[in-house]
Short mmCIF file of C-alpha atoms and ligand atoms in Angstrom, two decimals:
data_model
loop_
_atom_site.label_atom_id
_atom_site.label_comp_id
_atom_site.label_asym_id
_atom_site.label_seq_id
_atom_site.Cartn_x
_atom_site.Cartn_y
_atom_site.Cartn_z
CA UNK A 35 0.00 0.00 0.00
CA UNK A 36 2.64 2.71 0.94
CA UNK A 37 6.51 2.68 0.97
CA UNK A 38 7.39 1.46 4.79
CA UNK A 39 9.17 2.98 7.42
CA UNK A 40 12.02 1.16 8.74
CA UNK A 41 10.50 0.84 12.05
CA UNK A 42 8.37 -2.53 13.87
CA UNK A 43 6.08 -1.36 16.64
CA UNK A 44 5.60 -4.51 18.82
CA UNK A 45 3.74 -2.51 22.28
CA UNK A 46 2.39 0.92 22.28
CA UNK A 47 0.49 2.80 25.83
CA UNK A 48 -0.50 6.54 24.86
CA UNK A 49 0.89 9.04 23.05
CA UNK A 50 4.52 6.01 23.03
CA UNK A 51 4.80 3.33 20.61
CA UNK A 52 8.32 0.95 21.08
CA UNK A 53 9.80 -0.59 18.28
CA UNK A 54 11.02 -4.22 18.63
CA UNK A 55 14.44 -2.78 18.90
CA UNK A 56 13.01 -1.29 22.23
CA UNK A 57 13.41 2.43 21.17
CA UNK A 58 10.37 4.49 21.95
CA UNK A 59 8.70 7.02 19.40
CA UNK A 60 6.01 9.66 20.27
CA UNK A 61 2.98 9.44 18.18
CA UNK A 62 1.68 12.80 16.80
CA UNK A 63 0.04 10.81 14.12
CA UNK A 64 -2.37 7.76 15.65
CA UNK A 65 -1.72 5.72 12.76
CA UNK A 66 -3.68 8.17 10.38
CA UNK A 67 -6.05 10.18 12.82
CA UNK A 68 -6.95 6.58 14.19
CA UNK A 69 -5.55 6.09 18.43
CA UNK A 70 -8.10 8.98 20.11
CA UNK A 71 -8.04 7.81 23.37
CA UNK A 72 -4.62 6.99 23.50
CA UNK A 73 -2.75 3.38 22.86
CA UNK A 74 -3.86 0.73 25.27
CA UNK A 75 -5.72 2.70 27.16
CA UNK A 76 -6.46 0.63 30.68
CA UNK A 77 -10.64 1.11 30.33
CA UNK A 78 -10.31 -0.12 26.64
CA UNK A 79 -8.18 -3.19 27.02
CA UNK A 80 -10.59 -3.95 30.08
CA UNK A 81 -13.57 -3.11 28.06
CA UNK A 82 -12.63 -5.66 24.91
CA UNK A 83 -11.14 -8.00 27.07
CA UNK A 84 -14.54 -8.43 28.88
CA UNK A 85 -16.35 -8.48 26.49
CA UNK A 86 -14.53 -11.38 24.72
CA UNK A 87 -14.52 -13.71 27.67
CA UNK A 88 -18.59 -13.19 27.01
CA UNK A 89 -19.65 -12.69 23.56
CA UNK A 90 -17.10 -11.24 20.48
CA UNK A 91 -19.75 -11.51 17.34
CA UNK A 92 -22.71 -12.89 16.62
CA UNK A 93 -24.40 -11.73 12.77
CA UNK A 94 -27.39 -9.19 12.86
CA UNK A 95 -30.28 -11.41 12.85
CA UNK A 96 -30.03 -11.53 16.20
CA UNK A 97 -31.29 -8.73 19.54
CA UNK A 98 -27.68 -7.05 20.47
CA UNK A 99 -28.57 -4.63 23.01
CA UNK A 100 -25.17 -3.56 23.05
CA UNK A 101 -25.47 -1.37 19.54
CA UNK A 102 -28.93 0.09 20.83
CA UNK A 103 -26.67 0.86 24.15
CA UNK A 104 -23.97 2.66 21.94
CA UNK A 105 -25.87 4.67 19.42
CA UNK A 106 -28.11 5.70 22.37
CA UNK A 107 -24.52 7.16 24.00
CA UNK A 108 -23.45 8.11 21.02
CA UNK A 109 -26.84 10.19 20.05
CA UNK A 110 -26.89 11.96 23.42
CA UNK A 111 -22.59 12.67 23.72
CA UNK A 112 -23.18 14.15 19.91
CA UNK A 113 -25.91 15.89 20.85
CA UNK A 114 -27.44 14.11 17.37
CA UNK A 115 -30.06 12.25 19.01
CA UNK A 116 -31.82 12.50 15.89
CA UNK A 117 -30.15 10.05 14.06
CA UNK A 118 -30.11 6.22 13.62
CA UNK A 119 -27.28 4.42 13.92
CA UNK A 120 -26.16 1.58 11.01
CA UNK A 121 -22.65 -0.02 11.55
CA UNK A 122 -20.16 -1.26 9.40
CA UNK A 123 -16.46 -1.33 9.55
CA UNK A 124 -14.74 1.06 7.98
CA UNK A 125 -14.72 4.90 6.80
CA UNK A 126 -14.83 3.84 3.26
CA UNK A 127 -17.61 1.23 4.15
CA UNK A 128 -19.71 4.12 6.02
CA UNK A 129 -19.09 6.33 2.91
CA UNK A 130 -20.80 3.75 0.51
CA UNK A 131 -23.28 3.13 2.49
CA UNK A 132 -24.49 6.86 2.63
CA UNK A 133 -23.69 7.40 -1.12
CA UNK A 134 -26.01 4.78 -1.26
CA UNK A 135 -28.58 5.94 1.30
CA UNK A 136 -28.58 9.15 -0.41
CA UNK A 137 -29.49 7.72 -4.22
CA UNK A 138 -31.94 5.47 -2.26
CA UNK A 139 -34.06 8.22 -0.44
CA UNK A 140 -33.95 10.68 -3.76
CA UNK A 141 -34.13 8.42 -6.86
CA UNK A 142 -31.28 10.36 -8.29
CA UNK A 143 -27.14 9.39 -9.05
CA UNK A 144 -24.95 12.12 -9.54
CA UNK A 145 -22.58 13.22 -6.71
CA UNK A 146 -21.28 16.44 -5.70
CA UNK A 147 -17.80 16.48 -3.57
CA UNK A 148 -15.14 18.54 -3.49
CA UNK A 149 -12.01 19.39 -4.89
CA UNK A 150 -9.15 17.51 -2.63
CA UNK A 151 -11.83 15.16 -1.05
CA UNK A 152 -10.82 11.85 0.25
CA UNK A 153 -13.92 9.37 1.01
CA UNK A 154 -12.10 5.83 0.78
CA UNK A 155 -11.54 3.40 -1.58
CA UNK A 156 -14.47 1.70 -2.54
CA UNK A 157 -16.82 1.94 -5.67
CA UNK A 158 -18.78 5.20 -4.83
CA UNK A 159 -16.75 6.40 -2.18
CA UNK A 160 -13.20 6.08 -4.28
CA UNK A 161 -15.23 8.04 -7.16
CA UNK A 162 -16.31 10.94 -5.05
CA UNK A 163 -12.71 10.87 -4.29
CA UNK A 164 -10.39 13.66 -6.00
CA UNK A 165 -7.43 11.31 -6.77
CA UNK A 166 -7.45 9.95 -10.53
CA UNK A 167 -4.83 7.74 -9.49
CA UNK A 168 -6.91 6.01 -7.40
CA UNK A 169 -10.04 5.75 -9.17
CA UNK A 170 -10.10 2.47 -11.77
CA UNK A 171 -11.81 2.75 -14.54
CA UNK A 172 -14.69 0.61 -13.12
CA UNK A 173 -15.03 3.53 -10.35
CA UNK A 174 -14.84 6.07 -13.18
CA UNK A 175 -18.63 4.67 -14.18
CA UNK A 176 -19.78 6.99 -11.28
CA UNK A 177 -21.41 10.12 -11.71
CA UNK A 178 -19.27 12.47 -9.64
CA UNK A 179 -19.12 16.40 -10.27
CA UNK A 180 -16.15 18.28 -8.14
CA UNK A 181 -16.46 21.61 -7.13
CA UNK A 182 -14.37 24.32 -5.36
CA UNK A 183 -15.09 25.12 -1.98
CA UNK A 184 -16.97 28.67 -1.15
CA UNK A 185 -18.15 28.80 -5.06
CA UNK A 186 -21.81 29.33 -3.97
CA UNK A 187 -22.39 29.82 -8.25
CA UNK A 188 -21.06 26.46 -9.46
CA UNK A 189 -22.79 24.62 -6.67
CA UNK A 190 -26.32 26.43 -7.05
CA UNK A 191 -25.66 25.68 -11.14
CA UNK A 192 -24.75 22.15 -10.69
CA UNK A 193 -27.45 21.58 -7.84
CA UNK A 194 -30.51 23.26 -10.43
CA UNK A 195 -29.82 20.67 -12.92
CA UNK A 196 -32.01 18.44 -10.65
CA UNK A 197 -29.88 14.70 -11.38
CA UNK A 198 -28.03 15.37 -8.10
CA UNK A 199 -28.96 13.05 -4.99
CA UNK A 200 -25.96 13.83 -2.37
CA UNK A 201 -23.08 17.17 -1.51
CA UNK A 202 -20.46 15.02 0.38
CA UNK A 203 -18.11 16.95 1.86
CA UNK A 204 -15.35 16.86 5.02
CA UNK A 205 -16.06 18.96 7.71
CA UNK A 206 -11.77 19.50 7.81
CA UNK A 207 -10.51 17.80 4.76
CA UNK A 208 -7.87 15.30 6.36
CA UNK A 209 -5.76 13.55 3.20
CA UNK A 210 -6.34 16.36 1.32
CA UNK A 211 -4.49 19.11 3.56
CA UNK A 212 -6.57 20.25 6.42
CA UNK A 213 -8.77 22.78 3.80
CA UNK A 214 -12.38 23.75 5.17
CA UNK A 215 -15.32 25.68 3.46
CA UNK A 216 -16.21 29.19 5.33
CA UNK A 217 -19.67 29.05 7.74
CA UNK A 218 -21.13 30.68 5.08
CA UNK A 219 -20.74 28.36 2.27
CA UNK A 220 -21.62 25.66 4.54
CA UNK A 221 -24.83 27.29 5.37
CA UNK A 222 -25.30 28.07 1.83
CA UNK A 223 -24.96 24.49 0.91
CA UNK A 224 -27.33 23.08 3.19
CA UNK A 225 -30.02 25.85 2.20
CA UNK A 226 -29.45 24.78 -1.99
CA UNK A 227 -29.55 20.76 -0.28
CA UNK A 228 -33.34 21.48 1.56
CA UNK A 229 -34.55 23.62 -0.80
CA UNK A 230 -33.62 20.73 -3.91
CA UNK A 231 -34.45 17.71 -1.62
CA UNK A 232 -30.62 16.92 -1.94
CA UNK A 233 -29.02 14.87 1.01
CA UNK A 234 -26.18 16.77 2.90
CA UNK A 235 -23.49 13.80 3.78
CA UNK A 236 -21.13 15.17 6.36
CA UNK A 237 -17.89 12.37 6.15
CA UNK A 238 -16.60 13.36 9.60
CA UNK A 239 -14.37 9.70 9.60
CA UNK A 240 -11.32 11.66 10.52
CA UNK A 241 -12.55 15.03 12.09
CA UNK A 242 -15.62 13.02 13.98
CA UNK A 243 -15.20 11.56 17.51
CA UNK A 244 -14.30 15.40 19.36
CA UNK A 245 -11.19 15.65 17.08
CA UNK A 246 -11.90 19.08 16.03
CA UNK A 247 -12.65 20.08 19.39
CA UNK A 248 -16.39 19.56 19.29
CA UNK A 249 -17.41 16.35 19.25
CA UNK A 250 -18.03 16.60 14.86
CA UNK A 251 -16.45 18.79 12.12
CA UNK A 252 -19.54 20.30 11.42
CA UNK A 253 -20.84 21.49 14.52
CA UNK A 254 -18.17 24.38 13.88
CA UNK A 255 -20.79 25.92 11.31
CA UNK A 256 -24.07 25.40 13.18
CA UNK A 257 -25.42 23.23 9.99
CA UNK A 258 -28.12 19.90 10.52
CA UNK A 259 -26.61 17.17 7.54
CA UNK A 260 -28.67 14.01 6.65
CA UNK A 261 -26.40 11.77 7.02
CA UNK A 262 -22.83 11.73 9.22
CA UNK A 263 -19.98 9.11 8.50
CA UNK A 264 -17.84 7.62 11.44
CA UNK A 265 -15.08 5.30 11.49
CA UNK A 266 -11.38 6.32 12.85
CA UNK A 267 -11.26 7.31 16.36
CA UNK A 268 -14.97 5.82 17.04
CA UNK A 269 -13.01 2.28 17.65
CA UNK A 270 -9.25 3.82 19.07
CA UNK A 271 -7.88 0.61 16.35
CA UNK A 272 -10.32 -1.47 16.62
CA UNK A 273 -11.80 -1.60 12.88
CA UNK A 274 -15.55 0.04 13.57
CA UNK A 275 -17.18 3.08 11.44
CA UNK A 276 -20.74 3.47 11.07
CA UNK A 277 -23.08 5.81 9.44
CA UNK A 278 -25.77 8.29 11.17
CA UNK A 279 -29.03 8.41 9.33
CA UNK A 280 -31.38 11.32 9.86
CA UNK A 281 -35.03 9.96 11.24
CA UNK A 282 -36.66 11.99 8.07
CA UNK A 283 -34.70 9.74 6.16
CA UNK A 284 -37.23 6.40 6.06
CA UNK A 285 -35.20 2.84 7.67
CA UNK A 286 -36.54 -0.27 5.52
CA UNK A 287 -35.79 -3.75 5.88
CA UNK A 288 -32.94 -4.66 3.26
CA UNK A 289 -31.58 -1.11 2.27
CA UNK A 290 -28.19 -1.91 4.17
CA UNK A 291 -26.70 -4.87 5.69
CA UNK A 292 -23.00 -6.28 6.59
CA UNK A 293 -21.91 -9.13 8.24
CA UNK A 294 -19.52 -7.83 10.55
CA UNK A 295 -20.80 -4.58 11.53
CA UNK A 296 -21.89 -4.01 14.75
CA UNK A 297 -20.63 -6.84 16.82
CA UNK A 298 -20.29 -7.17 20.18
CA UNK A 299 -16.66 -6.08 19.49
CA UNK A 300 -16.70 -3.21 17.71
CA UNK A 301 -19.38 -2.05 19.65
CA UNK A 302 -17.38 -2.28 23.63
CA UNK A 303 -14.68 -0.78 21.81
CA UNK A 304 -16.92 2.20 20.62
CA UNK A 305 -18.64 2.68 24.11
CA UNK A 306 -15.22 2.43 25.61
CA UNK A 307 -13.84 5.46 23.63
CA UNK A 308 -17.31 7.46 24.65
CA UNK A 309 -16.63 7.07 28.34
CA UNK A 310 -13.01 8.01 28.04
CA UNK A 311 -13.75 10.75 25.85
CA UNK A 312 -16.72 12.10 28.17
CA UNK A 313 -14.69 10.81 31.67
CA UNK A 314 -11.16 12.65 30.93
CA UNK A 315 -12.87 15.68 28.61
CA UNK A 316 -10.77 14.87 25.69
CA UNK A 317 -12.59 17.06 23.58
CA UNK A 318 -12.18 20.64 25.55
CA UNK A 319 -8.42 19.46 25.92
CA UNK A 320 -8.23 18.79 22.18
CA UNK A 321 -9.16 22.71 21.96
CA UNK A 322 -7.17 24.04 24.74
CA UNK A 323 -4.04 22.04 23.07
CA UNK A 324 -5.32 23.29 19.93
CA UNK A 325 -4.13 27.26 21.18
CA UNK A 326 -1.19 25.64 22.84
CA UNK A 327 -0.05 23.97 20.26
CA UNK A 328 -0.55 27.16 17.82
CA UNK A 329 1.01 29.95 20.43
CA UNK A 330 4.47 27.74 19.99
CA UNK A 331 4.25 27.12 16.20
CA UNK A 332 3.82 31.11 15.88
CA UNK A 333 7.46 31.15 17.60
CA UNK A 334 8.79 29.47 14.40
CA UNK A 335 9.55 31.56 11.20
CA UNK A 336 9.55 28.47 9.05
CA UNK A 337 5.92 27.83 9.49
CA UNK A 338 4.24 29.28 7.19
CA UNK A 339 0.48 28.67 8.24
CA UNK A 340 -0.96 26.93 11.18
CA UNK A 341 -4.06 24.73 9.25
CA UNK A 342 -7.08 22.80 11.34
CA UNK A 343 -8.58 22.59 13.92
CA UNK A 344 -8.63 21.19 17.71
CA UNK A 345 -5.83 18.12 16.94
CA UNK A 346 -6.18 17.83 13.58
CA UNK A 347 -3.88 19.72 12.32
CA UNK A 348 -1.49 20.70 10.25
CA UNK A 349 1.74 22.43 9.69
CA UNK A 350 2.37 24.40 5.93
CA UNK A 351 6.30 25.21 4.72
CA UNK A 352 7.23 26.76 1.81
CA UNK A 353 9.15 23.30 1.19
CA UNK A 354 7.77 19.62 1.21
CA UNK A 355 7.93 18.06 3.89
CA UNK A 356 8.41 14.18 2.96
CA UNK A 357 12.40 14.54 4.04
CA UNK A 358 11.69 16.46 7.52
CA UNK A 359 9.00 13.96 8.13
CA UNK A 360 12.10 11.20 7.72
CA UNK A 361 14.39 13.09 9.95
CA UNK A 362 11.84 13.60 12.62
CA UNK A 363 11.00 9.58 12.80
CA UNK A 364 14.77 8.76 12.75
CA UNK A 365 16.29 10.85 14.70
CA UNK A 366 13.98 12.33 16.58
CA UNK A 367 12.16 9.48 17.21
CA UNK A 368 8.27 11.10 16.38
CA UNK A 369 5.55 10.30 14.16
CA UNK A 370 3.75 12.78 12.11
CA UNK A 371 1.64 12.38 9.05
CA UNK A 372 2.03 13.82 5.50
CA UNK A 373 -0.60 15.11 2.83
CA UNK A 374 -1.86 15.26 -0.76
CA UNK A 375 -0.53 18.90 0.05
CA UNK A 376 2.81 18.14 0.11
CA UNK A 377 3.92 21.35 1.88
CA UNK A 378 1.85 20.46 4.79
CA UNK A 379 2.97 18.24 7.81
CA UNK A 380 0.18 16.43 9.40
CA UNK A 381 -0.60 16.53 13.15
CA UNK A 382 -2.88 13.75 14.46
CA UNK A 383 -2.01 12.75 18.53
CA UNK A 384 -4.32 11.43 21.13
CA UNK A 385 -7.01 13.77 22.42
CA UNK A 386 -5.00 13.07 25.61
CA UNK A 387 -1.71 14.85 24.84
CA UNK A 388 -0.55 17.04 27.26
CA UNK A 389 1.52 20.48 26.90
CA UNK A 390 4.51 18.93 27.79
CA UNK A 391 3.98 16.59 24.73
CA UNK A 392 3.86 19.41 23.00
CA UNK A 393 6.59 20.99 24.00
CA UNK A 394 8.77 17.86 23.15
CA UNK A 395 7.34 17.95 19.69
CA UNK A 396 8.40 21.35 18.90
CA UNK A 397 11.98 21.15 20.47
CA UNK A 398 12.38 18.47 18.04
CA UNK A 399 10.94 20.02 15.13
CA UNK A 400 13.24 22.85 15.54
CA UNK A 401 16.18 20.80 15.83
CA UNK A 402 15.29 19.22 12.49
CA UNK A 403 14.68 22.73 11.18
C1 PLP B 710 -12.36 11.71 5.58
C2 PLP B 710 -12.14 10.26 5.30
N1 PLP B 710 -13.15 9.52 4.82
C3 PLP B 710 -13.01 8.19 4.58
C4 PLP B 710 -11.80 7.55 4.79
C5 PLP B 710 -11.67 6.09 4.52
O1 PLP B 710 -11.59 5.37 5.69
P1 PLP B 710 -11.04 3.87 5.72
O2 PLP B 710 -9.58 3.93 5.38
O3 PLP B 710 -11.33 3.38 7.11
O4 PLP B 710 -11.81 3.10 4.69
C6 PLP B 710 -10.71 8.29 5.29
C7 PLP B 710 -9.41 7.64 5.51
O5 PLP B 710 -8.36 8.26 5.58
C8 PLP B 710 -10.88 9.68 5.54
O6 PLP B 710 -9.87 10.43 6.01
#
């Protein structure tokens, strides 16, 4: 999939992961916006290992009152109590689903996302993805229009044509470089999406589970979407993402299905990374690290831009970064994450870093400066 690092992780507890050698790196990644509560954390390895001395799957034919349990949590920590809750097992899984949701509930096929989106790699969600390279020609089949972000004209043309069913968008684009429409073209969006019976797909995979600082992406802009995609830091590794269906939007027998999604697993994993998150506040600390974290990057002149939100995040040169990225994991001994963008250095810790994390980070970043 991707050129490796020369570096085996064998044991990993918070924010340090130690190689089999027995060195120990500092994680400002979490293994692509994935580790929110932190590696190991003690409730989560009790939670899982619990629940696998009792029950780890059985299919969905069956009463599992631990996923009515979870998207109840989930609903009321959200504060989207509106929703429904269908699981599945990864982001790109959650975004086909709601692609598909979406061309269910209107009738219609084309898609509108946006330029630099990432979605995942499957048929519909790949498509809606800006990345040729990715996109085989069996994906290309799908009808996918990409637009700018904050072109309010192109949208309301593309929208009045009447064919579209879905705008997918990320509330903070993650692969693509931390971008994010203005309030107002978010509010303009979902006004053209209402008024044109369009569905409004919020793909909060990476920016969802208090990342941002509030618990999803969107809640930034005060906007109501159909239909919100989860995956990443809903499971803290363990592979769960699911997909948040509006109650105007009609359930019927058949629509969606999976075998895997929604186990017992997945879902003591999820509720284990709502009770940290809610016990420990991770999400106000993700936005007081968020100022922290910017009042020391504006102490270094090579930074160009300071890009994101809460602790996702990201860090724009006027050079690419792919080499410092190299010299931070080898000889300083820290993770970060890199971007279609490839000026921009990608910052993805546990919503339980501290300041003094912090500070280690940026003492080694200017060293490698
Ligand atoms: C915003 C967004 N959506 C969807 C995906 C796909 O998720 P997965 O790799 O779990 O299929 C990703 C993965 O990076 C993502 O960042």
């Amino acid at each position: 999939m991707y050129p490796l690092y020369e570096v085996t992780p064998v044991s990993a507890k918070g924010i340090v992961v130690t190689d089999d050698k027995g060195q120990d790196y500092l994680d400002f990644y979490g293994g692509h916006a994935v580790i929110s509560i932190g590696h190991s954390h003690p409730h989560y390895v009790n939670r899982l290992k619990d629940q696998l001395d009792k029950i780890g799957f059985y299919s969905n034919s069956i009463q599992n009152p631990l996923q009515v349990e979870l998207a109840r949590k989930l609903g009321e920590q959200s504060d989207c109590e509106q929703y429904n809750l269908f699981m599945c097992s990864s982001g790109a899984e959650a975004n086909e689903n709601a692609l598909k949701m979406a061309s269910f509930e209107t009738g219609k096929a084309r898609v509108i996302a946006f330029n630099n989106s990432f979605h995942g790699r499957t048929s519909a969600a790949v498509a809606a993805t800006d990345n040729p390279k990715i996109n085989a020609p069996i994906n290309q089949q799908q009808k996918v229009t990409f637009l700018p972000f904050n072109d309010t004209e192109a949208l309301t043309r593309e929208i009045e044509k009447g064919d579209v069913c879905t705008v997918i968008l990320e509330a903070v684009q993650g692969v693509g470089g931390l971008d994010e429409p203005s309030t107002e073209f978010y509010s303009t969006i979902e006004t053209l999406c209402k008024k044109h019976k369009v569905i409004l797909i919020a793909d909060e995979v990476q920016s969802g589970f208090g990342r941002t600082g509030k618990f999803f992406g969107f809640q930034h802009h005060g906007i109501t979407p159909d239909i919100i995609t989860i995956a990443k830091g809903m499971g803290n590794g363990f592979p769960v993402g699911g997909v948040l269906i509006h109650e105007d939007i009609k359930a019927s027998y058949g629509l969606l299905g999976t075998t895997f999604g929604g186990n017992h697993l997945a879902c003591a994993a999820s509720m284990a990374v709502l009770e940290v998150l809610e016990k420990e506040g991770l999400i106000e600390n993700a936005k007081h690290m968020e100022g922290y974290f910017r009042s020391l990057a504006a102490a270094i002149p090579q930074i160009k831009r300071v890009k994101g939100r809460g602790l996702m995040l990201g860090l724009e040169f006027d050079f690419e970064v792919a080499d410092l990225r190299k010299r931070l994991i080898h000889n300083q001994h820290l993770f970060t994450g890199g971007a279609k963008n490839k000026y921009v250095l990608r910052i993805l810790p546990a919503l339980n870093i501290t300041k003094k994390d912090l500070d280690v980070f940026f003492e080694a970043l200017k060293a490698e400066l």
